[in-house]
């Protein structure tokens, strides 16, 4: 029994990890684009970006997920644009998570960028550097150092938030654990697999905590 | 011909006029000290020369070439400003060293980026030149230190080496010792004195009156965005003609 349950939970956690990784890969760069939008000197763009960030951060991720997965099917005559089955649920989840997390990341980036003293930018300018040289050679690393603690917080939250995708029946680890309570692999009414999913989160987040601690230490050579 | 000609510079921040009809010239190999109380426009003037602020009126010429003319939009093209500002170097009050680079890397970074663009020097040549500059600043043994491992005086000397690395025509100092403890001020002033002896063309904004008088060939006293008095250092500081200059200098005499 134990091996069967662990096998099913592993499969579920693989889906959790996939959603986690795809969200990071999409949201980390998209967040930078959004943060540039929210700092733009072009007022309409700045207001548009800030409004989008307000809506995304101001409403539950669960609601956004439901809207992105179900609403297009009602509106489009051709039916739901998402592929059927698990792949469609994954795609919809990835889109919702990337947009949601990009907005959160953008605010962290903005704080990081604006936290770098303006004198750094000016020192680069008077040394004849281009804007992109100043960003990549001077500002970026200082910004990364500043955002590591809030980003690690947000990324650990993301690990746990992936379970929200269960609302559209994405077969992540909690879904897999809950299945044994109802009926799965010939078992019924098993409570412990659901509780056991917590171990997966604890171990993975423990590893992430160590990783971020290591990154912070790596960046502690300057102030 | 003067190396620098500044004519009728005007600058407003909103309704406040911070620079009003500023004109002066600077000869190659000479130094100008600019003195005056906080808010008199000294720093804004240096920032205009370094293209960190855009004047609303007037012109700036180096070696006869008009770098900026408020009346001529052709002199204000964004993509040429980068090249033009290399005529000037600027040493900031707060050093503004790049914290993630060592002293040597701070000195060589901009020159490496420039020579990547234009070709010319190898990385080794630039590094050797950087080490020599640091040695000249008395920091030969600090090349591998990060800014936070250095004292304020050492950081400011690295910043001076960083500005010198690009061989500016005119080196500007914006209150280079104002962020330093009194005991660290001397080492920075000594370095600037050495530069003056080597005939480095400089503009020095400072609150150190004795230093301003001794190091410069010309002193400018600014107040309320205008040049009140300008001329020979001993005359302006020891025998000022204007009542406003006397008032300002009397605060220093009391200390």
Short mmCIF file of C-alpha atoms in Angstrom, two decimals:
data_model
loop_
_atom_site.label_atom_id
_atom_site.label_comp_id
_atom_site.label_asym_id
_atom_site.label_seq_id
_atom_site.Cartn_x
_atom_site.Cartn_y
_atom_site.Cartn_z
CA UNK A 1 0.00 0.00 0.00
CA UNK A 2 2.75 2.42 1.04
CA UNK A 3 4.60 2.03 -2.27
CA UNK A 4 1.40 2.59 -4.26
CA UNK A 5 0.57 5.75 -2.36
CA UNK A 6 4.10 7.12 -2.60
CA UNK A 7 4.14 6.38 -6.34
CA UNK A 8 0.91 8.33 -6.83
CA UNK A 9 2.06 11.20 -4.62
CA UNK A 10 5.40 11.37 -6.47
CA UNK A 11 3.52 11.69 -9.71
CA UNK A 12 1.42 14.47 -8.21
CA UNK A 13 4.45 16.28 -6.84
CA UNK A 14 6.11 16.11 -10.25
CA UNK A 15 3.16 18.11 -11.58
CA UNK A 16 3.57 20.54 -8.63
CA UNK A 17 7.24 20.98 -9.51
CA UNK A 18 6.48 21.47 -13.19
CA UNK A 19 3.99 24.24 -12.45
CA UNK A 20 6.46 25.80 -9.99
CA UNK A 21 9.32 25.76 -12.50
CA UNK A 22 7.28 27.00 -15.47
CA UNK A 23 5.84 29.83 -13.35
CA UNK A 24 9.32 30.96 -12.31
CA UNK A 25 10.71 30.75 -15.85
CA UNK A 26 7.82 32.87 -17.12
CA UNK A 27 7.26 35.26 -14.23
CA UNK A 28 10.86 36.25 -13.47
CA UNK A 29 11.44 37.94 -16.87
CA UNK A 30 7.81 39.05 -17.33
CA UNK A 31 7.96 40.70 -13.91
CA UNK A 32 10.91 42.79 -15.10
CA UNK A 33 8.89 43.98 -18.09
CA UNK A 34 5.96 44.84 -15.80
CA UNK A 35 8.24 46.70 -13.38
CA UNK A 36 9.66 48.80 -16.24
CA UNK A 37 6.06 49.57 -17.24
CA UNK A 38 5.19 50.68 -13.72
CA UNK A 39 8.24 52.99 -13.68
CA UNK A 40 7.73 54.33 -17.21
CA UNK A 41 7.91 58.08 -17.81
CA UNK A 42 5.07 57.60 -20.31
CA UNK A 43 2.10 58.25 -18.04
CA UNK A 44 -0.63 56.19 -19.84
CA UNK A 45 1.62 53.10 -19.84
CA UNK A 46 2.47 53.62 -16.19
CA UNK A 47 -1.20 53.92 -15.21
CA UNK A 48 -2.20 50.94 -17.34
CA UNK A 49 0.50 48.80 -15.74
CA UNK A 50 -0.35 49.95 -12.23
CA UNK A 51 -4.04 49.19 -12.84
CA UNK A 52 -3.26 45.67 -14.06
CA UNK A 53 -1.00 45.07 -11.05
CA UNK A 54 -3.73 46.38 -8.75
CA UNK A 55 -6.33 44.01 -10.25
CA UNK A 56 -4.06 40.97 -10.21
CA UNK A 57 -2.75 41.57 -6.70
CA UNK A 58 -6.16 42.67 -5.45
CA UNK A 59 -8.09 39.53 -6.41
CA UNK A 60 -7.54 35.91 -5.39
CA UNK A 61 -5.32 33.75 -7.56
CA UNK A 62 -8.01 31.08 -7.32
CA UNK A 63 -10.55 33.40 -8.94
CA UNK A 64 -8.07 34.33 -11.70
CA UNK A 65 -7.43 30.66 -12.33
CA UNK A 66 -11.16 29.90 -12.64
CA UNK A 67 -11.70 32.87 -14.96
CA UNK A 68 -8.77 31.98 -17.22
CA UNK A 69 -9.77 28.31 -17.43
CA UNK A 70 -13.55 28.51 -17.78
CA UNK A 71 -14.53 31.95 -19.13
CA UNK A 72 -13.00 31.70 -22.65
CA UNK A 73 -15.08 28.56 -23.25
CA UNK A 74 -18.28 30.50 -22.54
CA UNK A 75 -17.31 33.53 -24.62
CA UNK A 76 -15.80 31.88 -27.68
CA UNK A 77 -18.09 30.20 -30.15
CA UNK A 78 -15.35 27.72 -30.95
CA UNK A 79 -15.45 26.57 -27.33
CA UNK A 80 -12.62 26.49 -24.79
CA UNK A 81 -9.21 27.34 -26.30
CA UNK A 82 -7.46 25.08 -23.79
CA UNK A 83 -6.50 21.57 -24.91
CA UNK A 84 -8.65 18.93 -23.24
CA UNK A 85 -7.41 16.90 -20.30
CA UNK A 86 -4.47 17.43 -17.98
CA UNK A 87 -2.33 19.29 -20.54
CA UNK A 88 -5.03 21.95 -20.95
CA UNK A 89 -5.42 22.32 -17.20
CA UNK A 90 -1.67 22.67 -16.85
CA UNK A 91 -1.44 25.29 -19.59
CA UNK A 92 -4.25 27.37 -18.07
CA UNK A 93 -2.68 27.09 -14.62
CA UNK A 94 0.72 28.14 -15.98
CA UNK A 95 -0.78 31.22 -17.68
CA UNK A 96 -2.66 32.28 -14.54
CA UNK A 97 0.32 31.69 -12.25
CA UNK A 98 2.80 33.46 -14.52
CA UNK A 99 0.61 36.57 -14.78
CA UNK A 100 -0.10 36.59 -11.05
CA UNK A 101 3.47 36.09 -9.95
CA UNK A 102 4.89 38.49 -12.55
CA UNK A 103 2.83 41.24 -10.89
CA UNK A 104 4.13 40.38 -7.42
CA UNK A 105 7.72 40.08 -8.69
CA UNK A 106 7.41 43.42 -10.52
CA UNK A 107 6.77 45.24 -7.26
CA UNK A 108 9.77 43.53 -5.64
CA UNK A 109 11.94 44.48 -8.64
CA UNK A 110 10.68 48.07 -8.50
CA UNK A 111 11.68 48.28 -4.86
CA UNK A 112 15.07 46.78 -5.72
CA UNK A 113 15.72 49.14 -8.62
CA UNK A 114 14.57 52.25 -6.78
CA UNK A 115 16.53 51.17 -3.71
CA UNK A 116 19.84 51.49 -5.58
CA UNK A 117 21.08 55.03 -4.88
CA UNK A 118 20.69 57.43 -7.82
CA UNK A 119 24.39 58.26 -7.38
CA UNK A 120 25.26 54.86 -8.85
CA UNK A 121 23.43 55.70 -12.05
CA UNK A 122 25.03 59.16 -12.15
CA UNK A 123 28.52 57.79 -11.52
CA UNK A 124 28.03 55.47 -14.51
CA UNK A 125 26.75 58.34 -16.64
CA UNK A 126 29.68 60.66 -15.97
CA UNK A 127 32.01 57.76 -16.80
CA UNK A 128 30.46 57.66 -20.27
CA UNK A 129 28.59 54.37 -19.85
CA UNK A 130 25.47 53.66 -21.88
CA UNK A 131 22.13 53.09 -20.17
CA UNK A 132 22.32 49.35 -20.73
CA UNK A 133 25.93 49.19 -19.50
CA UNK A 134 24.87 50.99 -16.34
CA UNK A 135 21.96 48.60 -15.85
CA UNK A 136 23.86 45.38 -16.47
CA UNK A 137 27.29 46.33 -15.06
CA UNK A 138 26.34 48.57 -12.15
CA UNK A 139 22.71 48.44 -11.04
CA UNK A 140 21.64 44.83 -11.68
CA UNK A 141 23.78 43.03 -9.12
CA UNK A 142 23.02 45.61 -6.42
CA UNK A 143 19.35 45.17 -7.23
CA UNK A 144 19.61 41.36 -7.08
CA UNK A 145 21.25 41.59 -3.68
CA UNK A 146 18.38 43.72 -2.43
CA UNK A 147 15.63 41.49 -3.79
CA UNK A 148 16.92 38.08 -2.70
CA UNK A 149 15.17 38.09 0.71
CA UNK A 150 11.73 39.23 -0.54
CA UNK A 151 12.01 37.01 -3.62
CA UNK A 152 12.82 33.92 -1.56
CA UNK A 153 9.74 34.66 0.52
CA UNK A 154 7.59 34.93 -2.59
CA UNK A 155 9.09 31.82 -4.22
CA UNK A 156 8.42 29.71 -1.13
CA UNK A 157 4.84 30.97 -1.19
CA UNK A 158 4.66 29.92 -4.84
CA UNK A 159 5.59 26.33 -3.95
CA UNK A 160 2.52 26.15 -1.73
CA UNK A 161 0.28 28.21 -4.02
CA UNK A 162 0.61 25.61 -6.79
CA UNK A 163 -1.95 23.59 -4.79
CA UNK A 164 -4.56 26.20 -5.74
CA UNK A 165 -4.53 24.67 -9.25
CA UNK A 166 -6.50 21.80 -7.72
CA UNK A 167 -9.57 24.03 -8.15
CA UNK A 168 -9.47 23.24 -11.89
CA UNK A 169 -8.52 19.64 -11.10
CA UNK A 170 -4.84 19.89 -11.96
CA UNK A 171 -3.43 16.62 -10.69
CA UNK A 172 -0.81 18.03 -8.37
CA UNK A 173 0.25 16.45 -5.10
CA UNK A 174 -2.69 17.50 -2.91
CA UNK A 175 -5.08 16.32 -5.59
CA UNK A 176 -3.22 12.99 -5.59
CA UNK A 177 -3.37 12.72 -1.79
CA UNK A 178 -7.04 13.66 -1.61
CA UNK A 179 -7.82 11.00 -4.22
CA UNK A 180 -7.00 8.28 -1.69
CA UNK A 181 -9.68 9.67 0.63
CA UNK A 182 -12.30 9.26 -2.06
CA UNK A 183 -11.11 6.40 -4.22
CA UNK A 184 -7.81 5.77 -5.93
CA UNK A 185 -5.71 2.81 -6.95
CA UNK A 186 -8.24 0.51 -5.28
CA UNK A 187 -8.06 2.30 -1.92
CA UNK A 188 -10.83 4.24 -0.22
CA UNK A 189 -11.01 6.41 2.86
CA UNK A 190 -7.25 6.69 3.38
CA UNK A 191 -6.54 9.85 5.35
CA UNK A 192 -2.78 9.72 5.82
CA UNK A 193 -1.73 10.24 2.14
CA UNK A 194 -3.34 13.70 2.27
CA UNK A 195 -1.40 14.61 5.41
CA UNK A 196 1.73 13.06 3.98
CA UNK A 197 1.75 15.58 1.10
CA UNK A 198 2.92 18.13 3.68
CA UNK A 199 6.23 16.25 3.90
CA UNK A 200 6.88 16.93 0.22
CA UNK A 201 6.36 20.67 0.72
CA UNK A 202 8.51 20.74 3.85
CA UNK A 203 11.44 18.97 2.23
CA UNK A 204 11.32 21.01 -0.95
CA UNK A 205 10.96 24.33 0.88
CA UNK A 206 13.74 23.30 3.22
CA UNK A 207 16.01 22.82 0.21
CA UNK A 208 14.95 26.20 -1.22
CA UNK A 209 15.66 27.91 2.11
CA UNK A 210 19.19 26.47 2.08
CA UNK A 211 19.64 27.59 -1.54
CA UNK A 212 18.56 31.17 -0.82
CA UNK A 213 20.74 31.28 2.27
CA UNK A 214 23.66 30.25 0.07
CA UNK A 215 22.86 32.94 -2.52
CA UNK A 216 22.63 35.60 0.20
CA UNK A 217 26.00 34.51 1.51
CA UNK A 218 27.50 34.58 -2.00
CA UNK A 219 26.36 38.19 -2.36
CA UNK A 220 27.59 39.29 1.04
CA UNK A 221 31.05 40.18 -0.29
CA UNK A 222 29.82 43.71 -0.95
CA UNK A 223 27.47 46.15 0.76
CA UNK B 1 42.45 79.86 -26.12
CA UNK B 2 40.78 78.88 -22.86
CA UNK B 3 40.17 75.17 -22.40
CA UNK B 4 36.70 75.87 -20.97
CA UNK B 5 34.33 78.68 -21.75
CA UNK B 6 31.06 78.89 -19.86
CA UNK B 7 28.71 81.62 -21.04
CA UNK B 8 25.48 82.91 -19.51
CA UNK B 9 24.34 79.61 -17.97
CA UNK B 10 20.79 79.72 -16.60
CA UNK B 11 18.99 76.97 -14.72
CA UNK B 12 15.56 76.83 -13.12
CA UNK B 13 13.99 74.14 -10.99
CA UNK B 14 10.32 74.96 -11.40
CA UNK B 15 9.92 78.60 -10.44
CA UNK B 16 13.23 78.75 -8.55
CA UNK B 17 16.17 80.14 -10.45
CA UNK B 18 19.25 78.26 -9.25
CA UNK B 19 21.77 79.56 -11.78
CA UNK B 20 21.61 83.08 -13.15
CA UNK B 21 23.92 84.27 -15.92
CA UNK B 22 26.97 82.23 -14.94
CA UNK B 23 30.02 82.97 -17.10
CA UNK B 24 33.66 82.12 -16.57
CA UNK B 25 36.68 80.74 -18.39
CA UNK B 26 39.33 78.27 -17.34
CA UNK B 27 42.84 77.97 -18.75
CA UNK B 28 44.50 74.63 -19.38
CA UNK B 29 46.52 73.44 -16.39
CA UNK B 30 44.78 75.78 -13.98
CA UNK B 31 42.32 75.21 -11.16
CA UNK B 32 39.23 77.14 -10.12
CA UNK B 33 37.78 76.91 -6.63
CA UNK B 34 34.10 77.62 -6.25
CA UNK B 35 32.98 78.65 -2.77
CA UNK B 36 29.62 79.69 -1.37
CA UNK B 37 26.94 78.57 1.05
CA UNK B 38 24.73 75.55 0.52
CA UNK B 39 22.03 76.23 -2.06
CA UNK B 40 24.11 78.86 -3.84
CA UNK B 41 24.12 76.77 -7.05
CA UNK B 42 27.70 75.45 -6.96
CA UNK B 43 26.75 71.81 -7.24
CA UNK B 44 24.13 72.49 -9.90
CA UNK B 45 26.78 74.28 -11.95
CA UNK B 46 29.07 71.22 -11.80
CA UNK B 47 26.14 68.98 -12.69
CA UNK B 48 25.41 71.14 -15.73
CA UNK B 49 29.02 70.85 -16.89
CA UNK B 50 28.78 67.05 -16.55
CA UNK B 51 25.44 66.87 -18.37
CA UNK B 52 23.62 65.58 -15.32
CA UNK B 53 21.42 68.68 -15.54
CA UNK B 54 20.44 70.51 -18.69
CA UNK B 55 20.82 74.29 -18.49
CA UNK B 56 17.87 76.41 -19.66
CA UNK B 57 20.16 78.99 -21.20
CA UNK B 58 23.78 79.65 -22.12
CA UNK B 59 26.57 77.66 -23.68
CA UNK B 60 29.52 75.45 -22.72
CA UNK B 61 32.61 75.13 -24.95
CA UNK B 62 35.72 73.00 -24.50
CA UNK B 63 38.80 73.79 -26.60
CA UNK B 64 36.65 75.96 -28.84
CA UNK B 65 34.12 73.21 -29.55
CA UNK B 66 30.59 74.10 -28.46
CA UNK B 67 29.41 71.12 -26.41
CA UNK B 68 26.17 72.69 -25.36
CA UNK B 69 24.21 75.70 -26.53
CA UNK B 70 20.70 76.16 -25.19
CA UNK B 71 19.81 78.04 -28.39
CA UNK B 72 21.05 75.27 -30.68
CA UNK B 73 19.12 71.98 -30.49
CA UNK B 74 21.81 70.28 -32.58
CA UNK B 75 24.14 70.47 -29.58
CA UNK B 76 21.63 68.64 -27.36
CA UNK B 77 21.30 65.30 -29.17
CA UNK B 78 20.89 62.55 -26.62
CA UNK B 79 23.29 60.11 -28.31
CA UNK B 80 26.16 62.60 -28.43
CA UNK B 81 25.96 63.60 -24.78
CA UNK B 82 27.80 60.43 -23.79
CA UNK B 83 30.83 61.35 -25.85
CA UNK B 84 30.74 64.98 -24.78
CA UNK B 85 30.64 64.31 -21.08
CA UNK B 86 33.96 62.48 -21.36
CA UNK B 87 35.59 65.91 -21.61
CA UNK B 88 34.71 66.20 -17.93
CA UNK B 89 35.32 64.00 -14.93
CA UNK B 90 33.30 64.30 -11.75
CA UNK B 91 34.22 63.32 -8.21
CA UNK B 92 31.11 63.16 -6.03
CA UNK B 93 30.65 64.25 -2.45
CA UNK B 94 29.50 60.71 -1.55
CA UNK B 95 32.13 58.94 -3.69
CA UNK B 96 29.50 56.76 -5.42
CA UNK B 97 31.94 53.91 -5.90
CA UNK B 98 30.43 50.73 -7.30
CA UNK B 99 30.17 48.50 -4.20
CA UNK B 100 30.37 45.16 -6.01
CA UNK B 101 33.73 45.95 -7.62
CA UNK B 102 37.18 46.14 -6.08
CA UNK B 103 39.07 49.43 -6.00
CA UNK B 104 40.95 48.42 -9.15
CA UNK B 105 37.81 47.28 -10.96
CA UNK B 106 36.13 50.59 -10.08
CA UNK B 107 39.01 52.39 -11.78
CA UNK B 108 39.16 50.16 -14.89
CA UNK B 109 35.48 49.33 -15.58
CA UNK B 110 34.52 52.35 -17.69
CA UNK B 111 37.79 52.34 -19.62
CA UNK B 112 37.40 48.65 -20.43
CA UNK B 113 33.87 49.22 -21.69
CA UNK B 114 35.04 52.14 -23.83
CA UNK B 115 37.96 50.28 -25.36
CA UNK B 116 35.69 47.31 -26.12
CA UNK B 117 33.63 49.73 -28.16
CA UNK B 118 36.43 51.62 -29.86
CA UNK B 119 39.25 49.13 -29.75
CA UNK B 120 42.71 50.15 -28.65
CA UNK B 121 43.87 49.05 -25.26
CA UNK B 122 44.07 45.52 -23.95
CA UNK B 123 42.64 44.53 -20.59
CA UNK B 124 46.20 44.16 -19.25
CA UNK B 125 47.19 47.67 -20.32
CA UNK B 126 44.10 49.15 -18.72
CA UNK B 127 44.74 47.23 -15.51
CA UNK B 128 48.36 48.35 -15.38
CA UNK B 129 47.24 51.94 -15.85
CA UNK B 130 44.63 51.47 -13.12
CA UNK B 131 47.22 50.12 -10.70
CA UNK B 132 49.48 53.03 -11.44
CA UNK B 133 46.69 55.51 -10.74
CA UNK B 134 45.92 53.81 -7.44
CA UNK B 135 49.62 53.93 -6.54
CA UNK B 136 49.61 57.62 -7.35
CA UNK B 137 46.73 57.97 -4.87
CA UNK B 138 48.76 56.10 -2.25
CA UNK B 139 46.52 53.04 -2.54
CA UNK B 140 48.80 50.51 -4.24
CA UNK B 141 48.08 47.97 -1.50
CA UNK B 142 44.31 48.49 -1.63
CA UNK B 143 43.66 47.49 -5.27
CA UNK B 144 41.85 44.28 -4.30
CA UNK B 145 39.73 45.80 -1.53
CA UNK B 146 36.01 46.39 -1.89
CA UNK B 147 34.70 49.88 -1.12
CA UNK B 148 33.14 48.86 2.20
CA UNK B 149 36.57 47.66 3.35
CA UNK B 150 38.06 51.12 2.80
CA UNK B 151 37.87 54.29 4.88
CA UNK B 152 35.99 57.28 3.50
CA UNK B 153 39.25 59.02 2.58
CA UNK B 154 40.48 55.92 0.76
CA UNK B 155 37.16 55.56 -1.05
CA UNK B 156 37.32 59.14 -2.22
CA UNK B 157 40.86 58.63 -3.51
CA UNK B 158 39.68 55.58 -5.45
CA UNK B 159 36.91 57.76 -6.88
CA UNK B 160 39.50 60.32 -7.98
CA UNK B 161 41.56 57.58 -9.65
CA UNK B 162 38.38 56.33 -11.35
CA UNK B 163 37.70 59.79 -12.78
CA UNK B 164 41.33 60.24 -13.88
CA UNK B 165 41.36 56.87 -15.67
CA UNK B 166 39.35 58.34 -18.54
CA UNK B 167 41.75 61.30 -18.98
CA UNK B 168 39.14 64.05 -18.77
CA UNK B 169 40.12 67.50 -20.01
CA UNK B 170 38.64 69.00 -16.86
CA UNK B 171 38.25 67.25 -13.53
CA UNK B 172 35.41 68.48 -11.33
CA UNK B 173 35.17 67.96 -7.57
CA UNK B 174 31.84 68.37 -5.81
CA UNK B 175 32.67 69.01 -2.14
CA UNK B 176 35.08 66.06 -2.13
CA UNK B 177 35.72 66.19 1.62
CA UNK B 178 32.29 67.16 2.96
CA UNK B 179 31.34 63.55 3.76
CA UNK B 180 34.64 62.85 5.53
CA UNK B 181 35.74 63.01 9.14
CA UNK B 182 38.19 65.87 9.71
CA UNK B 183 41.13 63.47 10.12
CA UNK B 184 40.44 61.92 6.71
CA UNK B 185 40.06 65.25 4.93
CA UNK B 186 43.80 65.89 4.77
CA UNK B 187 44.69 62.81 2.72
CA UNK B 188 42.15 63.71 0.04
CA UNK B 189 43.19 67.37 -0.09
CA UNK B 190 46.83 66.30 -0.40
CA UNK B 191 45.98 64.20 -3.45
CA UNK B 192 44.16 67.12 -5.07
CA UNK B 193 47.09 69.42 -4.29
CA UNK B 194 49.40 66.96 -6.06
CA UNK B 195 47.12 67.00 -9.08
CA UNK B 196 47.27 70.79 -9.10
CA UNK B 197 51.06 70.66 -9.03
CA UNK B 198 50.94 68.31 -12.03
CA UNK B 199 48.88 70.98 -13.84
CA UNK B 200 45.63 69.04 -13.90
CA UNK B 201 42.81 71.30 -15.08
CA UNK B 202 40.27 71.31 -12.27
CA UNK B 203 37.10 72.88 -10.92
CA UNK B 204 36.78 72.36 -7.18
CA UNK B 205 33.65 73.09 -5.20
CA UNK B 206 34.71 73.16 -1.57
CA UNK B 207 34.03 74.48 1.90
CA UNK B 208 37.74 74.29 2.85
CA UNK B 209 38.67 77.97 2.51
CA UNK B 210 42.42 77.69 3.06
CA UNK B 211 42.56 74.85 0.57
CA UNK B 212 40.43 76.75 -1.96
CA UNK B 213 42.85 79.66 -1.75
CA UNK B 214 46.07 77.66 -1.88
CA UNK B 215 45.22 75.15 -4.60
CA UNK B 216 43.45 77.40 -7.10
CA UNK B 217 44.54 79.97 -9.65
CA UNK B 218 41.13 81.58 -9.48
CA UNK B 219 38.31 81.65 -6.91
CA UNK B 220 34.63 82.12 -7.65
CA UNK B 221 32.23 83.07 -4.86
CA UNK B 222 28.62 82.19 -5.62
CA UNK B 223 25.49 83.25 -3.80
CA UNK B 224 21.85 82.83 -4.75
CA UNK B 225 22.72 81.39 -8.16
CA UNK B 226 24.97 84.26 -9.29
CA UNK B 227 28.72 84.82 -9.28
CA UNK B 228 29.18 87.58 -6.71
CA UNK B 229 32.92 87.84 -6.94
CA UNK B 230 35.66 86.14 -8.89
CA UNK B 231 39.36 86.59 -9.25
CA UNK B 232 42.73 85.95 -7.68
CA UNK B 233 42.42 83.54 -4.70
CA UNK B 234 44.19 85.82 -2.21
CA UNK B 235 42.17 88.78 -3.25
CA UNK B 236 38.77 87.03 -3.07
CA UNK B 237 39.41 85.12 0.16
CA UNK B 238 41.73 87.46 2.06
CA UNK B 239 40.55 90.84 0.75
CA UNK B 240 37.04 90.41 -0.65
CA UNK B 241 35.57 93.45 -2.36
CA UNK B 242 31.93 92.53 -1.96
CA UNK B 243 30.04 92.85 1.31
CA UNK B 244 28.28 89.47 0.68
CA UNK B 245 31.64 87.71 0.28
CA UNK B 246 32.91 89.25 3.52
CA UNK B 247 29.78 88.07 5.35
CA UNK B 248 30.19 84.55 4.03
CA UNK B 249 33.89 84.36 4.88
CA UNK B 250 33.35 85.78 8.37
CA UNK B 251 31.57 82.51 9.31
CA UNK B 252 34.80 80.68 8.60
CA UNK B 253 36.94 83.16 10.50
CA UNK B 254 34.90 82.47 13.65
CA UNK B 255 35.77 78.77 13.58
#
